[in-house]
Structures are given as C-alpha cells and as structure tokens.
JSON list of C-alpha atoms in Angstrom, two decimals:
[
{"chain": "A", "resi": 1, "resn": "ASP", "atom": "CA", "xyz": [108.46, 91.86, 83.18]},
{"chain": "A", "resi": 2, "resn": "ALA", "atom": "CA", "xyz": [108.42, 92.13, 86.33]},
{"chain": "A", "resi": 3, "resn": "GLY", "atom": "CA", "xyz": [106.01, 94.42, 88.38]},
{"chain": "A", "resi": 4, "resn": "VAL", "atom": "CA", "xyz": [106.64, 96.35, 91.38]},
{"chain": "A", "resi": 5, "resn": "THR", "atom": "CA", "xyz": [109.29, 94.56, 94.25]},
{"chain": "A", "resi": 6, "resn": "GLN", "atom": "CA", "xyz": [109.28, 95.20, 97.88]},
{"chain": "A", "resi": 7, "resn": "SER", "atom": "CA", "xyz": [112.13, 93.53, 99.94]},
{"chain": "A", "resi": 8, "resn": "PRO", "atom": "CA", "xyz": [111.83, 92.13, 102.89]},
{"chain": "A", "resi": 9, "resn": "THR", "atom": "CA", "xyz": [108.61, 90.63, 103.31]},
{"chain": "A", "resi": 10, "resn": "HIS", "atom": "CA", "xyz": [108.74, 90.11, 106.46]},
{"chain": "A", "resi": 11, "resn": "LEU", "atom": "CA", "xyz": [110.09, 91.90, 109.57]},
{"chain": "A", "resi": 12, "resn": "ILE", "atom": "CA", "xyz": [109.91, 92.02, 112.99]},
{"chain": "A", "resi": 13, "resn": "LYS", "atom": "CA", "xyz": [111.34, 95.02, 114.96]},
{"chain": "A", "resi": 14, "resn": "THR", "atom": "CA", "xyz": [111.55, 96.03, 118.28]},
{"chain": "A", "resi": 15, "resn": "ARG", "atom": "CA", "xyz": [109.91, 99.35, 119.64]},
{"chain": "A", "resi": 16, "resn": "GLY", "atom": "CA", "xyz": [112.43, 102.18, 119.67]},
{"chain": "A", "resi": 17, "resn": "GLN", "atom": "CA", "xyz": [114.08, 100.55, 116.86]},
{"chain": "A", "resi": 18, "resn": "HIS", "atom": "CA", "xyz": [115.02, 101.97, 113.30]},
{"chain": "A", "resi": 19, "resn": "VAL", "atom": "CA", "xyz": [113.87, 100.00, 109.89]},
{"chain": "A", "resi": 20, "resn": "THR", "atom": "CA", "xyz": [114.33, 100.62, 106.28]},
{"chain": "A", "resi": 21, "resn": "LEU", "atom": "CA", "xyz": [112.13, 99.15, 103.94]},
{"chain": "A", "resi": 22, "resn": "ARG", "atom": "CA", "xyz": [112.82, 99.03, 100.00]},
{"chain": "A", "resi": 23, "resn": "CYS", "atom": "CA", "xyz": [110.75, 98.87, 96.86]},
{"chain": "A", "resi": 24, "resn": "SER", "atom": "CA", "xyz": [111.97, 98.70, 92.94]},
{"chain": "A", "resi": 25, "resn": "PRO", "atom": "CA", "xyz": [109.24, 100.08, 90.77]},
{"chain": "A", "resi": 26, "resn": "ILE", "atom": "CA", "xyz": [108.06, 99.02, 86.94]},
{"chain": "A", "resi": 27, "resn": "SER", "atom": "CA", "xyz": [110.71, 99.33, 84.43]},
{"chain": "A", "resi": 28, "resn": "GLY", "atom": "CA", "xyz": [109.98, 102.69, 83.04]},
{"chain": "A", "resi": 29, "resn": "HIS", "atom": "CA", "xyz": [108.13, 104.30, 86.14]},
{"chain": "A", "resi": 30, "resn": "LYS", "atom": "CA", "xyz": [108.95, 107.18, 87.70]},
{"chain": "A", "resi": 31, "resn": "SER", "atom": "CA", "xyz": [106.65, 108.30, 90.41]},
{"chain": "A", "resi": 32, "resn": "VAL", "atom": "CA", "xyz": [106.62, 105.69, 93.69]},
{"chain": "A", "resi": 33, "resn": "SER", "atom": "CA", "xyz": [104.37, 106.08, 96.57]},
{"chain": "A", "resi": 34, "resn": "TRP", "atom": "CA", "xyz": [104.40, 104.36, 100.23]},
{"chain": "A", "resi": 35, "resn": "TYR", "atom": "CA", "xyz": [100.62, 103.09, 101.89]},
{"chain": "A", "resi": 36, "resn": "GLN", "atom": "CA", "xyz": [100.80, 102.14, 105.56]},
{"chain": "A", "resi": 37, "resn": "GLN", "atom": "CA", "xyz": [97.91, 99.61, 105.62]},
{"chain": "A", "resi": 38, "resn": "VAL", "atom": "CA", "xyz": [96.57, 98.66, 108.70]},
{"chain": "A", "resi": 39, "resn": "LEU", "atom": "CA", "xyz": [94.83, 95.65, 109.59]},
{"chain": "A", "resi": 40, "resn": "GLY", "atom": "CA", "xyz": [91.22, 95.71, 108.87]},
{"chain": "A", "resi": 41, "resn": "GLN", "atom": "CA", "xyz": [91.68, 99.49, 106.82]},
{"chain": "A", "resi": 42, "resn": "GLY", "atom": "CA", "xyz": [91.63, 100.44, 103.55]},
{"chain": "A", "resi": 43, "resn": "PRO", "atom": "CA", "xyz": [95.85, 101.78, 102.81]},
{"chain": "A", "resi": 44, "resn": "GLN", "atom": "CA", "xyz": [96.65, 105.13, 104.08]},
{"chain": "A", "resi": 45, "resn": "PHE", "atom": "CA", "xyz": [99.24, 107.36, 102.04]},
{"chain": "A", "resi": 46, "resn": "ILE", "atom": "CA", "xyz": [102.55, 108.20, 103.12]},
{"chain": "A", "resi": 47, "resn": "PHE", "atom": "CA", "xyz": [104.74, 109.58, 100.17]},
{"chain": "A", "resi": 48, "resn": "GLN", "atom": "CA", "xyz": [105.35, 110.16, 97.20]},
{"chain": "A", "resi": 49, "resn": "TYR", "atom": "CA", "xyz": [108.34, 110.84, 95.58]},
{"chain": "A", "resi": 50, "resn": "TYR", "atom": "CA", "xyz": [108.87, 111.66, 91.30]},
{"chain": "A", "resi": 51, "resn": "GLU", "atom": "CA", "xyz": [112.42, 112.14, 90.36]},
{"chain": "A", "resi": 52, "resn": "LYS", "atom": "CA", "xyz": [114.19, 111.94, 92.94]},
{"chain": "A", "resi": 53, "resn": "GLU", "atom": "CA", "xyz": [112.00, 114.43, 94.47]},
{"chain": "A", "resi": 54, "resn": "GLU", "atom": "CA", "xyz": [108.87, 113.97, 97.08]},
{"chain": "A", "resi": 55, "resn": "ARG", "atom": "CA", "xyz": [105.72, 115.81, 95.47]},
{"chain": "A", "resi": 56, "resn": "GLY", "atom": "CA", "xyz": [103.44, 114.59, 98.57]},
{"chain": "A", "resi": 57, "resn": "ARG", "atom": "CA", "xyz": [103.53, 113.97, 102.71]},
{"chain": "A", "resi": 58, "resn": "GLY", "atom": "CA", "xyz": [100.11, 112.18, 103.68]},
{"chain": "A", "resi": 59, "resn": "ASN", "atom": "CA", "xyz": [99.52, 112.62, 107.34]},
{"chain": "A", "resi": 60, "resn": "PHE", "atom": "CA", "xyz": [102.47, 110.55, 109.18]},
{"chain": "A", "resi": 61, "resn": "PRO", "atom": "CA", "xyz": [105.38, 111.99, 111.96]},
{"chain": "A", "resi": 62, "resn": "ASP", "atom": "CA", "xyz": [108.48, 112.88, 111.00]},
{"chain": "A", "resi": 63, "resn": "ARG", "atom": "CA", "xyz": [109.62, 109.69, 112.63]},
{"chain": "A", "resi": 64, "resn": "PHE", "atom": "CA", "xyz": [108.78, 108.52, 109.11]},
{"chain": "A", "resi": 65, "resn": "SER", "atom": "CA", "xyz": [111.09, 109.43, 105.91]},
{"chain": "A", "resi": 66, "resn": "ALA", "atom": "CA", "xyz": [112.14, 108.43, 101.93]},
{"chain": "A", "resi": 67, "resn": "ARG", "atom": "CA", "xyz": [113.81, 109.06, 99.40]},
{"chain": "A", "resi": 68, "resn": "GLN", "atom": "CA", "xyz": [114.13, 107.26, 95.94]},
{"chain": "A", "resi": 69, "resn": "PHE", "atom": "CA", "xyz": [117.44, 107.15, 93.90]},
{"chain": "A", "resi": 70, "resn": "PRO", "atom": "CA", "xyz": [118.42, 107.68, 90.55]},
{"chain": "A", "resi": 71, "resn": "ASN", "atom": "CA", "xyz": [116.97, 104.06, 89.40]},
{"chain": "A", "resi": 72, "resn": "TYR", "atom": "CA", "xyz": [113.92, 104.98, 90.77]},
{"chain": "A", "resi": 73, "resn": "SER", "atom": "CA", "xyz": [114.22, 102.99, 93.56]},
{"chain": "A", "resi": 74, "resn": "SER", "atom": "CA", "xyz": [112.93, 103.72, 97.25]},
{"chain": "A", "resi": 75, "resn": "GLU", "atom": "CA", "xyz": [113.23, 104.24, 100.23]},
{"chain": "A", "resi": 76, "resn": "LEU", "atom": "CA", "xyz": [111.21, 104.35, 103.84]},
{"chain": "A", "resi": 77, "resn": "ASN", "atom": "CA", "xyz": [112.90, 104.48, 106.73]},
{"chain": "A", "resi": 78, "resn": "VAL", "atom": "CA", "xyz": [110.87, 104.99, 110.00]},
{"chain": "A", "resi": 79, "resn": "ASN", "atom": "CA", "xyz": [112.46, 105.57, 113.14]},
{"chain": "A", "resi": 80, "resn": "ALA", "atom": "CA", "xyz": [111.83, 105.07, 116.57]},
{"chain": "A", "resi": 81, "resn": "LEU", "atom": "CA", "xyz": [108.95, 102.19, 115.96]},
{"chain": "A", "resi": 82, "resn": "LEU", "atom": "CA", "xyz": [105.88, 102.27, 117.81]},
{"chain": "A", "resi": 83, "resn": "LEU", "atom": "CA", "xyz": [103.19, 99.00, 118.58]},
{"chain": "A", "resi": 84, "resn": "GLY", "atom": "CA", "xyz": [101.33, 101.14, 115.67]},
{"chain": "A", "resi": 85, "resn": "ASP", "atom": "CA", "xyz": [103.47, 101.54, 113.45]},
{"chain": "A", "resi": 86, "resn": "SER", "atom": "CA", "xyz": [102.92, 97.62, 112.92]},
{"chain": "A", "resi": 87, "resn": "ALA", "atom": "CA", "xyz": [101.41, 96.91, 109.64]},
{"chain": "A", "resi": 88, "resn": "LEU", "atom": "CA", "xyz": [101.44, 96.35, 105.19]},
{"chain": "A", "resi": 89, "resn": "TYR", "atom": "CA", "xyz": [103.55, 98.82, 103.71]},
{"chain": "A", "resi": 90, "resn": "LEU", "atom": "CA", "xyz": [102.33, 98.96, 100.07]},
{"chain": "A", "resi": 91, "resn": "CYS", "atom": "CA", "xyz": [104.71, 100.46, 97.53]},
{"chain": "A", "resi": 92, "resn": "ALA", "atom": "CA", "xyz": [103.58, 101.79, 94.07]},
{"chain": "A", "resi": 93, "resn": "SER", "atom": "CA", "xyz": [104.86, 102.74, 91.17]},
{"chain": "A", "resi": 94, "resn": "SER", "atom": "CA", "xyz": [103.55, 104.79, 88.36]},
{"chain": "A", "resi": 95, "resn": "LEU", "atom": "CA", "xyz": [104.68, 106.46, 85.28]},
{"chain": "A", "resi": 96, "resn": "ASP", "atom": "CA", "xyz": [104.35, 110.44, 86.45]},
{"chain": "A", "resi": 97, "resn": "PRO", "atom": "CA", "xyz": [101.92, 111.56, 88.58]},
{"chain": "A", "resi": 98, "resn": "LEU", "atom": "CA", "xyz": [100.64, 114.18, 86.03]},
{"chain": "A", "resi": 99, "resn": "SER", "atom": "CA", "xyz": [99.56, 111.22, 83.62]},
{"chain": "A", "resi": 100, "resn": "ARG", "atom": "CA", "xyz": [96.34, 110.09, 85.76]},
{"chain": "A", "resi": 101, "resn": "ARG", "atom": "CA", "xyz": [97.39, 106.48, 84.94]},
{"chain": "A", "resi": 102, "resn": "ALA", "atom": "CA", "xyz": [96.93, 103.93, 87.34]},
{"chain": "A", "resi": 103, "resn": "GLU", "atom": "CA", "xyz": [99.26, 103.04, 90.43]},
{"chain": "A", "resi": 104, "resn": "TYR", "atom": "CA", "xyz": [100.58, 99.33, 90.33]},
{"chain": "A", "resi": 105, "resn": "PHE", "atom": "CA", "xyz": [101.16, 98.10, 93.50]},
{"chain": "A", "resi": 106, "resn": "GLY", "atom": "CA", "xyz": [104.09, 95.59, 94.98]},
{"chain": "A", "resi": 107, "resn": "PRO", "atom": "CA", "xyz": [103.36, 92.49, 97.47]},
{"chain": "A", "resi": 108, "resn": "GLY", "atom": "CA", "xyz": [104.12, 95.13, 100.43]},
{"chain": "A", "resi": 109, "resn": "THR", "atom": "CA", "xyz": [106.41, 94.63, 103.57]},
{"chain": "A", "resi": 110, "resn": "ARG", "atom": "CA", "xyz": [104.39, 92.86, 106.76]},
{"chain": "A", "resi": 111, "resn": "LEU", "atom": "CA", "xyz": [106.25, 94.84, 109.43]},
{"chain": "A", "resi": 112, "resn": "THR", "atom": "CA", "xyz": [105.73, 93.67, 113.43]},
{"chain": "A", "resi": 113, "resn": "VAL", "atom": "CA", "xyz": [106.89, 96.02, 115.98]},
{"chain": "A", "resi": 114, "resn": "THR", "atom": "CA", "xyz": [107.12, 94.29, 119.73]},
{"chain": "B", "resi": 1, "resn": "LYS", "atom": "CA", "xyz": [88.98, 116.00, 103.33]},
{"chain": "B", "resi": 2, "resn": "GLN", "atom": "CA", "xyz": [87.61, 113.43, 100.94]},
{"chain": "B", "resi": 3, "resn": "GLU", "atom": "CA", "xyz": [86.41, 109.93, 102.86]},
{"chain": "B", "resi": 4, "resn": "VAL", "atom": "CA", "xyz": [85.25, 106.85, 100.92]},
{"chain": "B", "resi": 5, "resn": "THR", "atom": "CA", "xyz": [82.66, 104.43, 102.22]},
{"chain": "B", "resi": 6, "resn": "GLN", "atom": "CA", "xyz": [82.22, 101.43, 100.80]},
{"chain": "B", "resi": 7, "resn": "ILE", "atom": "CA", "xyz": [79.60, 99.27, 100.87]},
{"chain": "B", "resi": 8, "resn": "PRO", "atom": "CA", "xyz": [78.72, 96.41, 101.45]},
{"chain": "B", "resi": 9, "resn": "ALA", "atom": "CA", "xyz": [81.48, 95.53, 104.50]},
{"chain": "B", "resi": 10, "resn": "ALA", "atom": "CA", "xyz": [80.94, 91.73, 103.88]},
{"chain": "B", "resi": 11, "resn": "LEU", "atom": "CA", "xyz": [79.49, 89.76, 101.36]},
{"chain": "B", "resi": 12, "resn": "SER", "atom": "CA", "xyz": [79.04, 86.11, 101.12]},
{"chain": "B", "resi": 13, "resn": "VAL", "atom": "CA", "xyz": [77.19, 84.57, 97.40]},
{"chain": "B", "resi": 14, "resn": "PRO", "atom": "CA", "xyz": [76.48, 81.36, 96.24]},
{"chain": "B", "resi": 15, "resn": "GLU", "atom": "CA", "xyz": [78.32, 80.72, 93.24]},
{"chain": "B", "resi": 16, "resn": "GLY", "atom": "CA", "xyz": [77.11, 82.00, 89.56]},
{"chain": "B", "resi": 17, "resn": "GLU", "atom": "CA", "xyz": [75.44, 84.60, 91.38]},
{"chain": "B", "resi": 18, "resn": "ASN", "atom": "CA", "xyz": [76.06, 88.54, 89.71]},
{"chain": "B", "resi": 19, "resn": "LEU", "atom": "CA", "xyz": [77.00, 90.94, 92.38]},
{"chain": "B", "resi": 20, "resn": "VAL", "atom": "CA", "xyz": [77.71, 94.91, 92.78]},
{"chain": "B", "resi": 21, "resn": "LEU", "atom": "CA", "xyz": [79.41, 96.26, 95.27]},
{"chain": "B", "resi": 22, "resn": "ASN", "atom": "CA", "xyz": [79.30, 99.46, 96.44]},
{"chain": "B", "resi": 23, "resn": "CYS", "atom": "CA", "xyz": [81.62, 102.62, 96.65]},
{"chain": "B", "resi": 24, "resn": "SER", "atom": "CA", "xyz": [80.68, 106.41, 97.27]},
{"chain": "B", "resi": 25, "resn": "PHE", "atom": "CA", "xyz": [83.04, 109.60, 98.06]},
{"chain": "B", "resi": 26, "resn": "THR", "atom": "CA", "xyz": [82.15, 113.30, 99.47]},
{"chain": "B", "resi": 27, "resn": "ASP", "atom": "CA", "xyz": [84.41, 115.12, 96.96]},
{"chain": "B", "resi": 28, "resn": "SER", "atom": "CA", "xyz": [83.45, 115.03, 93.52]},
{"chain": "B", "resi": 29, "resn": "ALA", "atom": "CA", "xyz": [86.81, 116.89, 92.77]},
{"chain": "B", "resi": 30, "resn": "ILE", "atom": "CA", "xyz": [88.83, 113.41, 91.52]},
{"chain": "B", "resi": 31, "resn": "TYR", "atom": "CA", "xyz": [91.04, 112.35, 88.81]},
{"chain": "B", "resi": 32, "resn": "ASN", "atom": "CA", "xyz": [89.89, 109.28, 88.74]},
{"chain": "B", "resi": 33, "resn": "LEU", "atom": "CA", "xyz": [88.79, 106.36, 90.18]},
{"chain": "B", "resi": 34, "resn": "GLN", "atom": "CA", "xyz": [90.57, 102.30, 90.15]},
{"chain": "B", "resi": 35, "resn": "TRP", "atom": "CA", "xyz": [89.11, 99.34, 91.82]},
{"chain": "B", "resi": 36, "resn": "PHE", "atom": "CA", "xyz": [91.76, 96.67, 92.95]},
{"chain": "B", "resi": 37, "resn": "ARG", "atom": "CA", "xyz": [91.36, 93.33, 94.66]},
{"chain": "B", "resi": 38, "resn": "GLN", "atom": "CA", "xyz": [93.50, 92.64, 97.44]},
{"chain": "B", "resi": 39, "resn": "ASP", "atom": "CA", "xyz": [94.23, 88.33, 98.55]},
{"chain": "B", "resi": 40, "resn": "PRO", "atom": "CA", "xyz": [94.67, 88.24, 102.14]},
{"chain": "B", "resi": 41, "resn": "GLY", "atom": "CA", "xyz": [98.19, 89.76, 103.36]},
{"chain": "B", "resi": 42, "resn": "LYS", "atom": "CA", "xyz": [98.77, 90.43, 100.12]},
{"chain": "B", "resi": 43, "resn": "GLY", "atom": "CA", "xyz": [99.25, 93.57, 97.77]},
{"chain": "B", "resi": 44, "resn": "LEU", "atom": "CA", "xyz": [96.35, 95.19, 95.86]},
{"chain": "B", "resi": 45, "resn": "THR", "atom": "CA", "xyz": [95.76, 94.22, 91.80]},
{"chain": "B", "resi": 46, "resn": "SER", "atom": "CA", "xyz": [94.43, 96.61, 90.31]},
{"chain": "B", "resi": 47, "resn": "LEU", "atom": "CA", "xyz": [91.31, 95.76, 88.13]},
{"chain": "B", "resi": 48, "resn": "LEU", "atom": "CA", "xyz": [90.02, 98.72, 86.36]},
{"chain": "B", "resi": 49, "resn": "LEU", "atom": "CA", "xyz": [90.39, 102.15, 86.13]},
{"chain": "B", "resi": 50, "resn": "ILE", "atom": "CA", "xyz": [88.13, 105.31, 84.73]},
{"chain": "B", "resi": 51, "resn": "GLN", "atom": "CA", "xyz": [89.26, 108.35, 84.42]},
{"chain": "B", "resi": 52, "resn": "SER", "atom": "CA", "xyz": [87.31, 111.41, 85.47]},
{"chain": "B", "resi": 53, "resn": "SER", "atom": "CA", "xyz": [86.28, 111.80, 81.95]},
{"chain": "B", "resi": 54, "resn": "GLN", "atom": "CA", "xyz": [84.50, 108.42, 81.63]},
{"chain": "B", "resi": 55, "resn": "ARG", "atom": "CA", "xyz": [81.32, 106.98, 83.06]},
{"chain": "B", "resi": 56, "resn": "GLU", "atom": "CA", "xyz": [81.97, 103.25, 82.82]},
{"chain": "B", "resi": 57, "resn": "GLN", "atom": "CA", "xyz": [85.01, 100.66, 81.80]},
{"chain": "B", "resi": 58, "resn": "THR", "atom": "CA", "xyz": [85.18, 97.06, 81.08]},
{"chain": "B", "resi": 59, "resn": "SER", "atom": "CA", "xyz": [87.19, 94.22, 81.78]},
{"chain": "B", "resi": 60, "resn": "GLY", "atom": "CA", "xyz": [86.02, 90.26, 81.02]},
{"chain": "B", "resi": 61, "resn": "ARG", "atom": "CA", "xyz": [83.03, 89.92, 84.19]},
{"chain": "B", "resi": 62, "resn": "LEU", "atom": "CA", "xyz": [84.35, 93.02, 85.33]},
{"chain": "B", "resi": 63, "resn": "ASN", "atom": "CA", "xyz": [82.09, 95.98, 84.62]},
{"chain": "B", "resi": 64, "resn": "ALA", "atom": "CA", "xyz": [82.75, 99.56, 87.25]},
{"chain": "B", "resi": 65, "resn": "SER", "atom": "CA", "xyz": [81.07, 102.58, 87.14]},
{"chain": "B", "resi": 66, "resn": "LEU", "atom": "CA", "xyz": [81.18, 106.20, 87.82]},
{"chain": "B", "resi": 67, "resn": "ASP", "atom": "CA", "xyz": [78.61, 109.31, 88.24]},
{"chain": "B", "resi": 68, "resn": "LYS", "atom": "CA", "xyz": [80.49, 111.63, 89.91]},
{"chain": "B", "resi": 69, "resn": "SER", "atom": "CA", "xyz": [77.14, 114.05, 89.90]},
{"chain": "B", "resi": 70, "resn": "SER", "atom": "CA", "xyz": [76.26, 111.44, 93.21]},
{"chain": "B", "resi": 71, "resn": "GLY", "atom": "CA", "xyz": [79.74, 110.31, 94.49]},
{"chain": "B", "resi": 72, "resn": "ARG", "atom": "CA", "xyz": [79.26, 107.00, 93.45]},
{"chain": "B", "resi": 73, "resn": "SER", "atom": "CA", "xyz": [80.82, 104.16, 92.47]},
{"chain": "B", "resi": 74, "resn": "THR", "atom": "CA", "xyz": [79.70, 100.41, 91.51]},
{"chain": "B", "resi": 75, "resn": "LEU", "atom": "CA", "xyz": [81.93, 97.26, 90.78]},
{"chain": "B", "resi": 76, "resn": "TYR", "atom": "CA", "xyz": [79.73, 94.98, 88.73]},
{"chain": "B", "resi": 77, "resn": "ILE", "atom": "CA", "xyz": [81.25, 91.08, 88.74]},
{"chain": "B", "resi": 78, "resn": "ALA", "atom": "CA", "xyz": [79.65, 88.43, 86.84]},
{"chain": "B", "resi": 79, "resn": "ALA", "atom": "CA", "xyz": [78.68, 84.98, 87.23]},
{"chain": "B", "resi": 80, "resn": "SER", "atom": "CA", "xyz": [80.77, 84.83, 90.15]},
{"chain": "B", "resi": 81, "resn": "GLN", "atom": "CA", "xyz": [83.28, 82.30, 91.10]},
{"chain": "B", "resi": 82, "resn": "PRO", "atom": "CA", "xyz": [85.37, 80.87, 93.73]},
{"chain": "B", "resi": 83, "resn": "GLY", "atom": "CA", "xyz": [88.72, 82.50, 92.80]},
{"chain": "B", "resi": 84, "resn": "ASP", "atom": "CA", "xyz": [86.34, 85.68, 92.96]},
{"chain": "B", "resi": 85, "resn": "SER", "atom": "CA", "xyz": [86.71, 85.26, 96.95]},
{"chain": "B", "resi": 86, "resn": "ALA", "atom": "CA", "xyz": [89.04, 88.34, 97.94]},
{"chain": "B", "resi": 87, "resn": "THR", "atom": "CA", "xyz": [88.54, 92.07, 99.57]},
{"chain": "B", "resi": 88, "resn": "TYR", "atom": "CA", "xyz": [87.71, 94.60, 96.52]},
{"chain": "B", "resi": 89, "resn": "LEU", "atom": "CA", "xyz": [88.59, 98.13, 97.40]},
{"chain": "B", "resi": 90, "resn": "CYS", "atom": "CA", "xyz": [88.49, 101.50, 95.69]},
{"chain": "B", "resi": 91, "resn": "ALA", "atom": "CA", "xyz": [90.46, 104.41, 95.59]},
{"chain": "B", "resi": 92, "resn": "LEU", "atom": "CA", "xyz": [90.40, 108.20, 94.47]},
{"chain": "B", "resi": 93, "resn": "LEU", "atom": "CA", "xyz": [93.39, 109.87, 92.28]},
{"chain": "B", "resi": 94, "resn": "THR", "atom": "CA", "xyz": [93.00, 113.25, 94.76]},
{"chain": "B", "resi": 95, "resn": "GLY", "atom": "CA", "xyz": [95.92, 115.35, 96.09]},
{"chain": "B", "resi": 96, "resn": "GLY", "atom": "CA", "xyz": [96.80, 117.36, 93.35]},
{"chain": "B", "resi": 97, "resn": "GLY", "atom": "CA", "xyz": [97.11, 113.53, 91.38]},
{"chain": "B", "resi": 98, "resn": "ASN", "atom": "CA", "xyz": [100.15, 112.43, 93.91]},
{"chain": "B", "resi": 99, "resn": "LYS", "atom": "CA", "xyz": [98.13, 110.42, 96.33]},
{"chain": "B", "resi": 100, "resn": "LEU", "atom": "CA", "xyz": [95.23, 107.48, 96.27]},
{"chain": "B", "resi": 101, "resn": "THR", "atom": "CA", "xyz": [92.44, 108.15, 99.34]},
{"chain": "B", "resi": 102, "resn": "PHE", "atom": "CA", "xyz": [91.50, 104.25, 99.64]},
{"chain": "B", "resi": 103, "resn": "GLY", "atom": "CA", "xyz": [87.79, 102.68, 101.18]},
{"chain": "B", "resi": 104, "resn": "THR", "atom": "CA", "xyz": [87.74, 100.29, 103.15]},
{"chain": "B", "resi": 105, "resn": "GLY", "atom": "CA", "xyz": [87.02, 97.38, 101.24]},
{"chain": "B", "resi": 106, "resn": "THR", "atom": "CA", "xyz": [83.95, 94.59, 100.60]},
{"chain": "B", "resi": 107, "resn": "GLN", "atom": "CA", "xyz": [85.32, 90.94, 101.91]},
{"chain": "B", "resi": 108, "resn": "LEU", "atom": "CA", "xyz": [83.57, 89.07, 99.17]},
{"chain": "B", "resi": 109, "resn": "LYS", "atom": "CA", "xyz": [83.17, 85.65, 99.87]},
{"chain": "B", "resi": 110, "resn": "VAL", "atom": "CA", "xyz": [82.18, 82.98, 96.82]},
{"chain": "B", "resi": 111, "resn": "GLU", "atom": "CA", "xyz": [80.47, 79.60, 98.04]},
{"chain": "B", "resi": 112, "resn": "LEU", "atom": "CA", "xyz": [79.92, 76.58, 95.66]}
]
C-alpha cells in the first residue's frame, strides 16, 4: 500500500506570492494533519482535519489555511509568503483523532521563499 | 503549555555501541508518545508508539520506555550501526488528541 504522498517535492516562491501544497493520506485514514519544520527544529503543528472539518489549529497566522476533500486528501494554502515561511511542510495521516493511533508522515514539501 | 526537551542534541558513537536517547516533557497529560526517525531533508519515519497506559515498547534493536510521573521517555538502541545515523525525534499526542508536540531532536552519527 502507498504511504502518505505529498506534492510538489520542492517549490521556490517569491515573497508575497501564494502557494498550495497537496497531501494524500494512507488508504483508509480519514484524518490529515499539517506541520511546519524549520531547519534545525522539530515540526510545529499547523492544522488537523477529520471528515472534512477542522479539528485543531496551531499558532499560525490567518495567511495559513487548509481544507480536506471528500476523498480525504488535503490542501494547505499559504498567502502573502514571507521569507520566514521557508521550511519543510509535512503532512501526516491517521485513522481518526479519537483512536490515539500512530500518525504516519509523508516525505514533505520543501518550500523556499526568496 | 507542553514543552519537550531532547538531550543530547547531538551524539557520535562507534559502531556496535548501545546507546540511550532521552526525551523529557513538562505536562504528563498525554495520550501517547511516539519516536520518529528523520533522515536529512526527508520526512519522518515512525519507530515506536507507547500509549499513555503502557511503560515500554520494543521493535527489533529498539526499545522505548515511558515514565509519565517523571515526564521522561528513553529510546534505547542496541548494537548501533552506521545505518542508524539520523535525527531522532520524540513527539507527544496532546491537545485533545489532535496534535503532536515535538522535541528538537537528537542527531545521531554512528561511525565505522
């Protein structure tokens, strides 16, 4: 079975632009979470979606938004990009938030803002 | 606010050595604790998951323990190999079960 997939792998954007990152969860997983990992730090929680509804939001500005589709895939959108948004963006999937099961991560999207 | 600390930040050992990585946390109200491995520039690979009611989990050469009362977890790696070189992250499931709080990781290098 395929694991969590993310696209694109790498992305270079200019300050002020907008970006959309995509994630497909493991088959059968209905929960998707997004994390931002700046170089040298642990990942920071951005959002969790379950059954197309937002279930959690981290301490990120409103420039960050996300949604989940009926097939449980998800998009993370970032508007008005800043240099500080340069990071590895990780998507994780799990069966559902209440199961307290393991989360499985995708390979990430490396975003560089110049 | 949950704070997670991993010590040491970096570790270099000769091949074959047994080693222990440490993870400490400030709030014992956790649902589970997960250890991950991350290779440079890559995503996270789940190694072990310990539920809050458990004390330890084992997988091959890896053994993870959890002591909620002291706010500590350890990852024991037996007979280390060069292929074990990576950054190891611990993460706690908190916030109503909808987010992982990560430590900053321990960068491990196993030398021939």
